[in-house]
CSV table of C-alpha atoms in Angstrom, one decimal:
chain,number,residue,atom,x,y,z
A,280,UNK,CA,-7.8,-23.3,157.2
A,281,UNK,CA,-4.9,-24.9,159.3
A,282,UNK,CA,-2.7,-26.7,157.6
A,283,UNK,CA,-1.5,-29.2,160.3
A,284,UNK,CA,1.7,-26.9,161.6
A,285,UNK,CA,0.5,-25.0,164.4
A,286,UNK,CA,-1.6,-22.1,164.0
A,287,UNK,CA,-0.6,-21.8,160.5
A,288,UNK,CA,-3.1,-20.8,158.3
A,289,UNK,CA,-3.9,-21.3,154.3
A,290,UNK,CA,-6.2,-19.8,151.9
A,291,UNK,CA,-8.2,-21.5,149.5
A,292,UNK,CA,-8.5,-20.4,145.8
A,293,UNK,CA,-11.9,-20.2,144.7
A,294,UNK,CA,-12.6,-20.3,140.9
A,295,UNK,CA,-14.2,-16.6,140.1
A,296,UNK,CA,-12.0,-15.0,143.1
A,297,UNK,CA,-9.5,-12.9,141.7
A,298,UNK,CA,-6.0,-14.1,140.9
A,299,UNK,CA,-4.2,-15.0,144.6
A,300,UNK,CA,-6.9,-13.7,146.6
A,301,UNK,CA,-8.6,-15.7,149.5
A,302,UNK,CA,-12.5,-16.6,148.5
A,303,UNK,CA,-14.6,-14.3,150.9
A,304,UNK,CA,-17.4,-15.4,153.1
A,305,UNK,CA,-19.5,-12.8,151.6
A,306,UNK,CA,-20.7,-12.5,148.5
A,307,UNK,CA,-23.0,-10.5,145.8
A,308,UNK,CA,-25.9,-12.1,146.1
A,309,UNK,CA,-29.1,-10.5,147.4
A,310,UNK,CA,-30.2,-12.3,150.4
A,311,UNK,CA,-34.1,-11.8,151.2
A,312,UNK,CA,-34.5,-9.7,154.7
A,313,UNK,CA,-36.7,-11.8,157.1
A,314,UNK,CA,-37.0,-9.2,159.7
A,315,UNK,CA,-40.1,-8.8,161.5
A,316,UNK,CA,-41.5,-5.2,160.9
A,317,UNK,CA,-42.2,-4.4,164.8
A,318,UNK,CA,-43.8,-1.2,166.4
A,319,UNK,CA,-43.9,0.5,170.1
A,320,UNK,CA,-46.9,0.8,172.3
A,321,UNK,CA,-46.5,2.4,175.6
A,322,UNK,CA,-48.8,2.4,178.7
A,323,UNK,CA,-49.3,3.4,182.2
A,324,UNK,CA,-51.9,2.0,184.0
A,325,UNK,CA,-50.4,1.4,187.6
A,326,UNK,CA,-48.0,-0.7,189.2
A,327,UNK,CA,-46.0,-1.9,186.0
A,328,UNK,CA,-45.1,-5.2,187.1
A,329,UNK,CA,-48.6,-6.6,186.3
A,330,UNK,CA,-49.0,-4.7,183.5
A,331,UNK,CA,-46.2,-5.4,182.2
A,332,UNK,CA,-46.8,-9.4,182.7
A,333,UNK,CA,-50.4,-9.1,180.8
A,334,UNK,CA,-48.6,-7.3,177.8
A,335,UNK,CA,-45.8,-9.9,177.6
A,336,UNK,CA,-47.7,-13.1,177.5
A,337,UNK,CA,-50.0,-11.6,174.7
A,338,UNK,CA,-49.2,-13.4,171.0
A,339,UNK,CA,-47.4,-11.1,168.4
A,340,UNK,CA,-45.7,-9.0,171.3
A,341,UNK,CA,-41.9,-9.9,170.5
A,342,UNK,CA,-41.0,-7.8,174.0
A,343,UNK,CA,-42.0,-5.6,176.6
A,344,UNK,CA,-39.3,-3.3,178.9
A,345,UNK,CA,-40.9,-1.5,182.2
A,346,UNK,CA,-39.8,2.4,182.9
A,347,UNK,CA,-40.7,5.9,183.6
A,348,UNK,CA,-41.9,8.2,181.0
A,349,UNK,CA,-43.4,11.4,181.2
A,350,UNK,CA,-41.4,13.4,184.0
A,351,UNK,CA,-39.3,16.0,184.4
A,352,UNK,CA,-36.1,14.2,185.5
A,353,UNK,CA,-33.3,13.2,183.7
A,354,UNK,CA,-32.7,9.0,184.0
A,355,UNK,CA,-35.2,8.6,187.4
A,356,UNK,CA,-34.9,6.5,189.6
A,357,UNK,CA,-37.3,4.0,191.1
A,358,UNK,CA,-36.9,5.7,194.3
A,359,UNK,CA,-36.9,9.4,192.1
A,360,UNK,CA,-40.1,8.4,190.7
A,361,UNK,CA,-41.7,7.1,193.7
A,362,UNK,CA,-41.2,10.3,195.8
A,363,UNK,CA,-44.3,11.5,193.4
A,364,UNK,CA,-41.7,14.5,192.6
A,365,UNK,CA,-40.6,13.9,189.4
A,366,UNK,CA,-44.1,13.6,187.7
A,367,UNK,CA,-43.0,9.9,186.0
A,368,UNK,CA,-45.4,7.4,185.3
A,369,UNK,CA,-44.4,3.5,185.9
A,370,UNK,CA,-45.0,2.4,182.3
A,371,UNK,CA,-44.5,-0.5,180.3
A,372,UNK,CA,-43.3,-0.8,176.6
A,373,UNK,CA,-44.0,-2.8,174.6
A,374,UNK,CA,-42.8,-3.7,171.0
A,375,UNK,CA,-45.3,-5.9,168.5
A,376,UNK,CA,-45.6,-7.3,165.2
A,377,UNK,CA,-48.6,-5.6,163.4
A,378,UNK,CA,-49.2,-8.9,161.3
A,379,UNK,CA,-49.7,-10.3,164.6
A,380,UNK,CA,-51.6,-8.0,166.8
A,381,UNK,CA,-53.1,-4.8,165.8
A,382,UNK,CA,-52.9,-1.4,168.1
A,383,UNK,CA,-56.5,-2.1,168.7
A,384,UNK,CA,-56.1,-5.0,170.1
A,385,UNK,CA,-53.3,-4.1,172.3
A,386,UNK,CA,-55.3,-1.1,173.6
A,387,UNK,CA,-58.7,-3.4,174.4
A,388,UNK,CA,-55.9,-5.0,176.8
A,389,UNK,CA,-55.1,-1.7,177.7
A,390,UNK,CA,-58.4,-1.0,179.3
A,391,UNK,CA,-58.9,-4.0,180.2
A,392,UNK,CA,-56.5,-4.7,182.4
A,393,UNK,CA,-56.5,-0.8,184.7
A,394,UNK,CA,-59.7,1.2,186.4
A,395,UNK,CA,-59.3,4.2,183.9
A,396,UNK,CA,-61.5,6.1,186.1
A,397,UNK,CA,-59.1,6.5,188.7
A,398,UNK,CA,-56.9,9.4,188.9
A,399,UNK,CA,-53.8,8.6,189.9
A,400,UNK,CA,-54.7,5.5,191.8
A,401,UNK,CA,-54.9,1.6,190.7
A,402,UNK,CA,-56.1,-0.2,193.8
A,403,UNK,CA,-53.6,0.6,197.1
A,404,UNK,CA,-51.1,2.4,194.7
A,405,UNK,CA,-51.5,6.2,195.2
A,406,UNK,CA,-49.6,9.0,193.4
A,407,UNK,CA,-48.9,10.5,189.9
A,408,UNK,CA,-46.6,7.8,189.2
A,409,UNK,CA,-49.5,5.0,188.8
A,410,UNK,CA,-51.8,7.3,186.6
A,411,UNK,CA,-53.3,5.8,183.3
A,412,UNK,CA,-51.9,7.1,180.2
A,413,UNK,CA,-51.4,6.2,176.9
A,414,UNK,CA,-48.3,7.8,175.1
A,415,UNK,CA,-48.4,7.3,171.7
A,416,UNK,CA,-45.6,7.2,169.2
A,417,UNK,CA,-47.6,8.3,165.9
A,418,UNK,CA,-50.4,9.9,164.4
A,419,UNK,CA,-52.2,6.8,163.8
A,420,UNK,CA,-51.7,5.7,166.9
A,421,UNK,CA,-53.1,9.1,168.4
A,422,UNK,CA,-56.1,8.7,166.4
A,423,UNK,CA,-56.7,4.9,167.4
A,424,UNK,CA,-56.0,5.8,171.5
A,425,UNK,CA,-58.5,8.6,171.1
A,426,UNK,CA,-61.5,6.7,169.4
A,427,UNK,CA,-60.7,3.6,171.9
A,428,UNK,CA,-60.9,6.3,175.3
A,429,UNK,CA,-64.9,7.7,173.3
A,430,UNK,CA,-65.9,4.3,172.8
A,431,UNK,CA,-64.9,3.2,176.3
A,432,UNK,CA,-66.1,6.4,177.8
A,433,UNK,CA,-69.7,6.1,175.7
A,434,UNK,CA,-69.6,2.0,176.7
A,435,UNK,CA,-71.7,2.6,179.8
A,436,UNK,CA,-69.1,0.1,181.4
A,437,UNK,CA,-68.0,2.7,183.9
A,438,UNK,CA,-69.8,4.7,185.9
A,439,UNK,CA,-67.3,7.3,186.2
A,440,UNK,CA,-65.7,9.5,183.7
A,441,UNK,CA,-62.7,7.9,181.9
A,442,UNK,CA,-59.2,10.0,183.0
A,443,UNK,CA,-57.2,8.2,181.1
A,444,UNK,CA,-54.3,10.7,179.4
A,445,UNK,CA,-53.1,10.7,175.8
A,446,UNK,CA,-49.8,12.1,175.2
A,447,UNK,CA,-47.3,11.7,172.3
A,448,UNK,CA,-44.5,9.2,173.6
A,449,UNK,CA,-41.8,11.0,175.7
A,450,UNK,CA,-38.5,9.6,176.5
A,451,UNK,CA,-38.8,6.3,178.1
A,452,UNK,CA,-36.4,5.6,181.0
A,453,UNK,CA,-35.6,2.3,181.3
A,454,UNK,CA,-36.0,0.9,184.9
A,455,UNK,CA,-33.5,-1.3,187.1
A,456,UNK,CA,-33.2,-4.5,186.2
A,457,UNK,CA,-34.8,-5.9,189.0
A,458,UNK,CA,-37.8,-4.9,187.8
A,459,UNK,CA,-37.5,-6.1,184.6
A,460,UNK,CA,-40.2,-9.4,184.3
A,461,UNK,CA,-40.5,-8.9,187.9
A,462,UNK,CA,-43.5,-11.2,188.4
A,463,UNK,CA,-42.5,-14.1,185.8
A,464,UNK,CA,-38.8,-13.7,187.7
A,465,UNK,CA,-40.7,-14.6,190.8
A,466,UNK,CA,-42.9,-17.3,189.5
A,467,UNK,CA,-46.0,-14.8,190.2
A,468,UNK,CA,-48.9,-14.3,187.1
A,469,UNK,CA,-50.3,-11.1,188.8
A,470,UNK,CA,-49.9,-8.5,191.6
A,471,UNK,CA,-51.3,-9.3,195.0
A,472,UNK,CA,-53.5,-6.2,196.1
């Protein structure tokens, strides 16, 4: 507390402090944890600016990040993993509240939202880079990817075999901040193809 001199500073007594000490902002008391229990999805499935997009305006996803994942380079770059060397995919990750959204859901969007019968190829975009892929990031979530790609595959809703790759979650590479919301940062709600 300033006590009316310049920068000069008192300390209040608090009954319960000890004798001469300064009462403390914190205290003993237990204080209920309202964090949100969140988990990680991640997805290829072509250019990840539109992906990306879809993902982050779905309800119960707190935040989505677009990068590479799945390549042999150390911290790619977009021009690394556009040279269809490195063997990156464009991905999108995604983090979501459970309570919300289930994994189920999030992978109906998934297929959705890609041609999972293309290998790797979404529309104009040709390479490695644009393959679909789902990389999951636990058992469950392997299990839930795999029934999701039969039941797709045994739908009848494509006429060509599904190629869509599961692999456990690699490291994900954060891309350039540029491309970060890339379509919302230029008041776009999709890719033009």
């Amino acid at each position: 507390m300033l006590d009316g001199r310049r920068g000069a500073h008192t300390s209040t007594i608090v009954a319960g402090a000890p004798e001469g000490k300064p009462a403390s902002c914190a205290t003993d008391t237990a204080v209920p944890s309202f964090l949100m229990m969140t988990e990680k999805a991640t997805f290829g499935a072509g250019c990840f600016w539109g992906v990306e997009e879809t993902f982050r305006k779905l309800e119960g996803v707190s935040s989505t990040a677009v990068g590479y994942a799945g390549g042999n380079k150390e911290n790619p770059s977009y021009e690394d993993v556009c040279s269809d060397e490195t063997g990156h995919a464009e991905v999108v990750q995604v983090e979501f509240d459970p309570s919300q959204i289930t994994y189920d859901q999030i992978l109906d969007v998934f297929w959705s939202n890609h041609n999972p019968t293309t290998l790797n190829r979404q529309g104009p975009d040709v390479g490695t880079q644009y393959r679909s892929v789902i990389f999951y990031h636990s058992p469950e979530q392997k299990a839930a990817a795999e029934k999701s790609k039969q039941e797709i595959s045994e739908s009848g809703r494509f006429n060509r075999p599904v190629v869509t790759q599961i692999e456990p979650a690699p490291k994900f590479w954060r891309a350039e901040e540029y491309h970060q919301r890339y379509l919302e940062k230029r008041g776009q709600s999709h890719c033009a193809i």
